[in-house]
Amino acid sequence: EPVTWQAPKPGADGRPLVCLCNFSPVPRSDYRIGLPTVGRWVEVLNTDSESYGGTNVGNMGVVESEAIEWDGQPASARVTLPPLATVWLAPE
């Protein structure tokens, strides 16, 4: 099962940054994660991008979170986690 980690404090610019890691060789589609805010989240980095020699599995650059509490967070979104990769999300 994928391991998720969420930054407990905002970054230097005051915005949160969320790091999602999938250490398995299996892509995870429609995987719900907790997020600190509702809205549009940008895929800042995806290590499975073709730019890095990957297969380009991901979220097409954005994720929309909704007001569904999950894992102790007030919002959540369904994401695609590429195999053996890390995805970084930041609110738009």
Coordinates of C-alpha atoms in Angstrom, one line a residue:
E1 CA 0.0 0.0 0.0
P2 CA 1.3 3.5 -0.8
V3 CA 2.8 5.5 2.0
T4 CA 1.7 9.1 2.2
W5 CA 3.3 12.0 4.1
Q6 CA 1.9 15.5 4.6
A7 CA 4.0 18.4 5.6
P8 CA 2.8 19.5 9.1
K9 CA 3.7 23.1 8.6
P10 CA 3.5 25.5 5.6
G11 CA 6.5 26.2 3.4
A12 CA 8.5 29.4 3.4
D13 CA 5.8 31.2 1.4
G14 CA 3.1 30.1 3.8
R15 CA 1.5 27.6 1.5
P16 CA 1.4 23.9 2.5
L17 CA 3.3 21.3 0.4
V18 CA 2.2 17.7 0.3
C19 CA 4.5 14.8 -0.6
L20 CA 3.0 11.5 -1.7
C21 CA 5.2 8.4 -2.1
N22 CA 4.3 5.1 -3.7
F23 CA 7.0 2.6 -2.9
S24 CA 5.2 -0.3 -4.6
P25 CA 5.6 -1.2 -8.3
V26 CA 1.9 -0.9 -8.8
P27 CA 0.2 2.4 -9.8
R28 CA -2.7 3.4 -7.5
S29 CA -5.6 5.0 -9.2
D30 CA -8.5 6.8 -7.4
Y31 CA -6.5 6.8 -4.1
R32 CA -8.0 9.1 -1.5
I33 CA -5.7 11.4 0.5
G34 CA -6.3 14.0 3.2
L35 CA -5.4 17.6 2.4
P36 CA -5.4 20.7 4.6
T37 CA -7.6 22.8 2.2
V38 CA -10.3 22.5 -0.3
G39 CA -9.6 23.6 -3.9
R40 CA -7.2 23.1 -6.8
W41 CA -3.8 21.6 -6.1
V42 CA -1.0 21.7 -8.6
E43 CA 1.3 18.7 -9.2
V44 CA 4.6 20.6 -8.6
L45 CA 6.8 17.5 -9.2
N46 CA 6.1 14.0 -10.4
T47 CA 9.2 11.7 -10.5
D48 CA 7.4 9.4 -12.9
S49 CA 7.3 12.2 -15.6
E50 CA 8.6 11.4 -19.0
S51 CA 11.1 14.3 -18.3
Y52 CA 12.8 12.0 -15.9
G53 CA 12.5 8.8 -18.0
G54 CA 9.2 7.7 -16.3
T55 CA 6.0 6.4 -17.7
N56 CA 4.0 9.7 -17.2
V57 CA 1.4 8.2 -14.9
G58 CA -0.1 11.0 -12.7
N59 CA -2.8 13.5 -12.3
M60 CA -2.5 15.5 -15.5
G61 CA -1.0 18.4 -13.5
V62 CA -3.8 19.1 -11.1
V63 CA -6.0 17.6 -8.4
E64 CA -9.3 19.0 -7.1
S65 CA -9.9 18.5 -3.3
E66 CA -13.3 18.6 -1.7
A67 CA -14.7 19.1 1.8
I68 CA -14.6 15.4 2.8
E69 CA -12.5 14.9 5.9
W70 CA -9.8 12.2 5.6
D71 CA -6.9 11.1 7.7
G72 CA -7.4 13.9 10.2
Q73 CA -7.4 16.6 7.4
P74 CA -10.5 18.8 6.7
A75 CA -10.4 18.1 2.9
S76 CA -9.4 15.3 0.6
A77 CA -8.9 14.3 -3.0
R78 CA -8.7 11.2 -5.1
V79 CA -5.3 11.0 -6.8
T80 CA -3.3 8.7 -9.1
L81 CA 0.0 7.6 -7.5
P82 CA 2.6 6.4 -10.1
P83 CA 4.5 3.2 -9.3
L84 CA 7.8 3.7 -7.5
A85 CA 7.5 7.4 -7.6
T86 CA 6.9 10.6 -5.6
V87 CA 4.4 13.3 -6.3
W88 CA 4.5 16.8 -4.7
L89 CA 1.3 18.9 -4.5
A90 CA 0.8 22.6 -3.7
P91 CA -2.4 24.6 -3.6
E92 CA -2.9 26.8 -6.6

